[in-house]
Amino acid sequence: MNDLVLFEEENDIKLEDIFQAYYKCRKNKRNKKDCLEYDLDYEIHLIKLWENIKKGDYKVSPFSVFIVDKPIKREIFASSFEDRIVHHLIVMKLESLLEKEFIYDSYSCRVGRGTHFGINRVNKFIRKCSNNYQEECHVLKLDIKGYFMSINRLLLIKKLESFLERKYFYPDKKVLTTLFKKVILNEVIKGCVIKSPKNKWGNLPKSKSLFHSKENCGLPIGNYTSQVFANFYLNEFDHFIKSKLKIKYYGRYVDDFVLVSKDKVKLVNAIPLIKEYLKEKLDLELHPKKIYFQDSTHGVEFLGSYIKHWRSYITPRIKNSFYLSVKEINNDLLKGKLTKGEKTKVQARLNSHLGTLVHNNTYNLRKKVIKMLNSNFYAYFSLSSDYLKVSIKKYS
């Protein structure tokens, strides 16, 4: 009974839960237009949302869909602000229980286990397996083809219902089940508002678009719940790798996973077993063109870093993205005075790049690229001496 949650006295979703989900949703989004509009009468909106959820009248609003080109080309579906509150509510209810289910080395959408954690763990795997780089070990890196677009929604719901049946004992289980079913089963392409020119979809592979997904398959990239559910969908697969295949050194970030072993044959034999499990159990396909198998001395690219013995490098894609951001920021700086919102976006964009770069030996690169910013930049922003943080000047 240690993993189980005891029943409470009330029989439904609490209003305070709705408010808590709202506060989580608007965190770091206070300057967004839809958030500002909702804030004007947020108490009225939240009470109405609460009542609709209790009565079963909550409906998912139409999505906006657009294409982003950086860091890679992707199709993004953006939900309404109120729907995002519901997403936070669902995750808030499940998060602590899901944490107990996940293996230590699944890195996506978990507090303290992001990309940098994953890079450091794989680095540690190679170092331990090779006895501090003194012995031979091998790295197998695999990928799932069109993962988000291939997730079987009916199977996902079945897995979630089974999970709740075993682990969730709050009185709002029925309401929560209804909510995640509505979110997962919602046909996001129906009635969606297309924000990007249609030619933007021209060179996007069909395996990366919900407009070409099989019936009852695919989760929208951009939803908070999609990230969490995508991690959960592969949870049993993680346990299969660890427990059945007996791979000690294994880590996964969404659909990108790495296996490290001294035993070359064991890794080679694992490939068809993994392929079969994904197909039979999860209706997924191992990407045939993304099977990487090498001696660890050759290194492995994982989450934007190229990990080799004794050192790691950022990939050219990450470096080029940084250069491109600075070029675009320079263009914006030449157009005229930046608004408060624009300054916040520039700050967030640069700090995101710098936060990625800090985990590799990149001081000279950071200094070089930051110095490419034109002089107008310094009217609004200040830099830390180590080129790791951009701050907005108080009176800019």
Coordinates of N, CA, C and O in Angstrom, one line a residue, residues 279-360:
K279 N 7.2 -2.9 -32.4 CA 6.1 -3.2 -33.3 C 4.9 -3.9 -32.7 O 3.8 -3.6 -32.9
E280 N 5.2 -5.0 -32.0 CA 4.2 -5.9 -31.4 C 3.5 -5.2 -30.2 O 2.3 -5.4 -30.1
K281 N 4.2 -4.6 -29.4 CA 3.7 -4.1 -28.1 C 3.2 -2.6 -28.2 O 2.2 -2.2 -27.5
L282 N 3.8 -1.8 -29.1 CA 3.5 -0.4 -29.1 C 3.1 0.2 -30.4 O 2.9 1.4 -30.5
D283 N 3.1 -0.7 -31.4 CA 2.7 -0.2 -32.8 C 3.6 0.9 -33.3 O 3.2 1.8 -33.9
L284 N 4.9 0.7 -33.0 CA 5.9 1.7 -33.4 C 7.0 1.1 -34.3 O 7.2 -0.2 -34.3
E285 N 7.7 1.9 -35.0 CA 8.7 1.4 -36.0 C 10.1 2.0 -35.6 O 10.2 3.2 -35.5
L286 N 11.1 1.1 -35.5 CA 12.4 1.5 -35.3 C 12.9 2.2 -36.6 O 12.7 1.7 -37.7
H287 N 13.5 3.4 -36.5 CA 13.9 4.1 -37.7 C 15.1 3.4 -38.3 O 16.2 3.3 -37.7
P288 N 14.9 2.9 -39.5 CA 16.0 2.0 -40.2 C 17.2 2.8 -40.5 O 18.3 2.2 -40.7
K289 N 17.1 4.1 -40.7 CA 18.3 5.0 -41.1 C 18.9 5.6 -39.9 O 19.9 6.4 -40.1
K290 N 18.5 5.3 -38.7 CA 19.1 6.0 -37.5 C 19.5 4.9 -36.5 O 19.3 5.0 -35.3
I291 N 20.2 3.9 -37.0 CA 20.8 2.9 -36.2 C 22.3 3.2 -36.1 O 23.0 3.0 -37.2
Y292 N 22.8 3.6 -35.0 CA 24.3 3.9 -34.9 C 24.9 2.9 -33.9 O 24.5 2.8 -32.8
F293 N 26.0 2.3 -34.4 CA 26.6 1.3 -33.6 C 28.1 1.4 -33.8 O 28.6 1.3 -34.9
Q294 N 28.9 1.8 -32.7 CA 30.3 2.0 -32.8 C 31.0 1.7 -31.5 O 30.4 1.6 -30.5
D295 N 32.3 1.5 -31.7 CA 33.2 1.5 -30.5 C 33.1 2.8 -29.8 O 33.0 3.9 -30.5
S296 N 33.1 2.9 -28.5 CA 32.9 4.1 -27.8 C 34.0 5.2 -28.1 O 33.8 6.4 -27.9
T297 N 35.2 4.7 -28.6 CA 36.2 5.7 -28.9 C 35.9 6.6 -30.1 O 36.4 7.7 -30.2
H298 N 34.9 6.2 -30.9 CA 34.4 7.0 -32.0 C 33.5 8.1 -31.5 O 33.2 9.0 -32.3
G299 N 32.9 7.9 -30.3 CA 32.0 8.9 -29.8 C 30.6 8.6 -30.2 O 30.3 7.8 -31.1
V300 N 29.6 9.4 -29.7 CA 28.2 9.3 -30.0 C 27.6 10.6 -29.9 O 27.8 11.4 -28.9
E301 N 26.7 11.0 -30.8 CA 26.0 12.2 -30.8 C 24.7 12.0 -30.0 O 23.9 11.1 -30.3
F302 N 24.5 12.8 -29.0 CA 23.3 12.6 -28.1 C 22.9 13.9 -27.6 O 23.6 14.6 -26.9
L303 N 21.6 14.4 -27.9 CA 21.0 15.6 -27.3 C 21.9 16.8 -27.5 O 22.0 17.6 -26.7
G304 N 22.4 16.9 -28.7 CA 23.1 18.2 -29.1 C 24.6 18.2 -28.7 O 25.3 19.2 -29.0
S305 N 25.1 17.1 -28.1 CA 26.5 17.0 -27.8 C 27.1 15.8 -28.5 O 26.4 14.8 -28.7
Y306 N 28.4 15.9 -28.8 CA 29.1 14.7 -29.4 C 30.0 14.2 -28.3 O 31.0 14.9 -27.9
I307 N 29.7 13.1 -27.7 CA 30.3 12.6 -26.5 C 31.5 11.6 -26.9 O 31.2 10.6 -27.5
K308 N 32.7 12.0 -26.5 CA 33.9 11.1 -26.8 C 34.6 10.9 -25.5 O 34.3 11.5 -24.5
H309 N 35.6 10.1 -25.6 CA 36.4 9.8 -24.4 C 37.1 11.1 -23.9 O 37.7 11.9 -24.7
W310 N 37.0 11.4 -22.7 CA 37.6 12.5 -22.0 C 37.0 13.9 -22.3 O 37.2 14.9 -21.6
R311 N 36.1 14.0 -23.3 CA 35.6 15.3 -23.6 C 34.3 15.2 -24.4 O 34.0 14.1 -24.9
S312 N 33.6 16.3 -24.5 CA 32.4 16.3 -25.4 C 32.3 17.7 -26.1 O 32.8 18.7 -25.6
Y313 N 31.7 17.7 -27.3 CA 31.6 18.8 -28.1 C 30.1 19.1 -28.4 O 29.3 18.2 -28.4
I314 N 29.8 20.4 -28.7 CA 28.5 20.7 -29.2 C 28.4 20.3 -30.7 O 29.5 20.4 -31.4
T315 N 27.3 20.0 -31.2 CA 27.1 19.6 -32.6 C 27.1 20.8 -33.4 O 26.7 21.9 -33.0
P316 N 27.4 20.7 -34.7 CA 27.3 21.9 -35.6 C 26.0 22.5 -35.7 O 25.8 23.7 -35.8
R317 N 24.9 21.7 -35.5 CA 23.5 22.2 -35.6 C 23.3 23.2 -34.4 O 22.7 24.3 -34.6
I318 N 23.8 22.9 -33.2 CA 23.6 23.8 -32.1 C 24.4 25.1 -32.3 O 23.9 26.2 -32.0
K319 N 25.6 24.9 -32.8 CA 26.5 26.1 -33.0 C 25.9 27.0 -34.1 O 25.8 28.2 -33.9
N320 N 25.4 26.4 -35.2 CA 24.8 27.2 -36.3 C 23.5 27.9 -35.8 O 23.2 29.0 -36.2
S321 N 22.8 27.2 -34.9 CA 21.5 27.8 -34.4 C 21.9 29.1 -33.6 O 21.1 30.1 -33.7
F322 N 22.9 29.1 -32.8 CA 23.4 30.2 -32.0 C 23.8 31.4 -33.0 O 23.4 32.5 -32.7
Y323 N 24.6 31.1 -34.0 CA 24.9 32.1 -34.9 C 23.7 32.7 -35.6 O 23.6 34.0 -35.7
L324 N 22.8 31.9 -36.0 CA 21.6 32.4 -36.7 C 20.7 33.3 -35.7 O 20.2 34.3 -36.2
S325 N 20.6 32.9 -34.5 CA 19.9 33.7 -33.5 C 20.5 35.1 -33.3 O 19.7 36.1 -33.3
V326 N 21.8 35.2 -33.2 CA 22.5 36.4 -33.1 C 22.2 37.3 -34.3 O 22.0 38.5 -34.2
K327 N 22.3 36.7 -35.5 CA 22.0 37.4 -36.7 C 20.6 38.0 -36.8 O 20.4 39.2 -37.1
E328 N 19.6 37.2 -36.4 CA 18.3 37.7 -36.3 C 18.0 38.8 -35.3 O 17.3 39.7 -35.5
I329 N 18.7 38.6 -34.1 CA 18.6 39.6 -33.1 C 19.2 41.0 -33.6 O 18.6 42.0 -33.3
N330 N 20.3 40.9 -34.3 CA 20.9 42.1 -34.8 C 19.9 42.8 -35.8 O 19.8 44.0 -35.8
N331 N 19.3 42.1 -36.6 CA 18.3 42.6 -37.5 C 17.2 43.3 -36.8 O 16.7 44.4 -37.1
D332 N 16.7 42.7 -35.7 CA 15.6 43.3 -34.9 C 16.1 44.6 -34.2 O 15.4 45.6 -34.1
L333 N 17.4 44.6 -33.7 CA 17.9 45.8 -33.0 C 18.0 47.0 -34.0 O 18.0 48.1 -33.5
L334 N 18.2 46.7 -35.2 CA 18.3 47.8 -36.2 C 17.0 48.4 -36.6 O 16.9 49.5 -37.3
K335 N 15.9 47.7 -36.3 CA 14.5 48.2 -36.7 C 14.0 49.3 -35.9 O 13.1 50.1 -36.3
G336 N 14.5 49.5 -34.7 CA 14.0 50.5 -33.8 C 14.0 50.1 -32.3 O 14.5 49.0 -32.0
K337 N 13.4 50.9 -31.5 CA 13.4 50.6 -30.1 C 12.6 49.3 -29.7 O 11.5 49.1 -30.2
L338 N 13.2 48.5 -28.9 CA 12.6 47.2 -28.5 C 11.5 47.5 -27.4 O 11.7 48.2 -26.5
T339 N 10.4 46.8 -27.6 CA 9.3 46.8 -26.6 C 9.8 45.9 -25.4 O 10.7 45.1 -25.5
K340 N 9.0 46.0 -24.3 CA 9.3 45.2 -23.1 C 9.2 43.7 -23.5 O 10.1 42.9 -23.1
G341 N 8.2 43.3 -24.3 CA 8.0 41.9 -24.7 C 9.1 41.5 -25.6 O 9.6 40.3 -25.4
E342 N 9.6 42.3 -26.5 CA 10.7 42.0 -27.4 C 12.0 41.8 -26.6 O 12.8 40.9 -26.9
K343 N 12.2 42.7 -25.6 CA 13.4 42.5 -24.8 C 13.4 41.2 -24.0 O 14.5 40.5 -23.9
T344 N 12.3 40.8 -23.5 CA 12.1 39.6 -22.8 C 12.4 38.4 -23.7 O 13.1 37.4 -23.3
K345 N 11.9 38.4 -25.0 CA 12.2 37.4 -25.9 C 13.6 37.2 -26.3 O 14.2 36.1 -26.3
V346 N 14.3 38.4 -26.5 CA 15.7 38.4 -26.8 C 16.5 37.7 -25.6 O 17.4 36.9 -25.8
Q347 N 16.2 38.2 -24.4 CA 16.9 37.7 -23.2 C 16.7 36.2 -23.1 O 17.7 35.4 -22.9
A348 N 15.5 35.7 -23.3 CA 15.2 34.3 -23.1 C 15.9 33.5 -24.2 O 16.4 32.4 -24.0
R349 N 15.9 34.0 -25.4 CA 16.5 33.3 -26.5 C 18.0 33.1 -26.3 O 18.6 32.0 -26.5
L350 N 18.7 34.2 -26.0 CA 20.2 34.1 -25.8 C 20.5 33.3 -24.5 O 21.5 32.5 -24.6
N351 N 19.8 33.4 -23.5 CA 20.1 32.6 -22.3 C 19.8 31.1 -22.5 O 20.5 30.3 -21.9
S352 N 18.9 30.8 -23.4 CA 18.6 29.4 -23.7 C 19.9 28.8 -24.4 O 20.3 27.7 -24.1
H353 N 20.4 29.6 -25.4 CA 21.6 29.2 -26.1 C 22.8 29.0 -25.1 O 23.5 28.0 -25.1
L354 N 23.0 30.0 -24.3 CA 24.1 30.0 -23.4 C 24.0 28.9 -22.4 O 25.0 28.3 -22.0
G355 N 22.8 28.6 -21.9 CA 22.5 27.5 -21.0 C 22.9 26.2 -21.6 O 23.3 25.2 -20.9
T356 N 22.7 26.0 -22.9 CA 23.0 24.8 -23.6 C 24.5 24.7 -23.8 O 25.1 23.6 -23.5
L357 N 25.2 25.8 -24.1 CA 26.6 25.7 -24.4 C 27.5 25.5 -23.1 O 28.6 25.0 -23.2
V358 N 27.0 25.9 -22.0 CA 27.8 25.9 -20.8 C 28.3 24.5 -20.4 O 29.3 24.3 -19.7
H359 N 27.5 23.5 -20.8 CA 27.8 22.1 -20.4 C 29.0 21.5 -21.3 O 29.3 20.3 -21.1
N360 N 29.5 22.3 -22.2 CA 30.7 21.9 -22.9 C 31.8 23.0 -22.8 O 31.4 24.1 -22.3

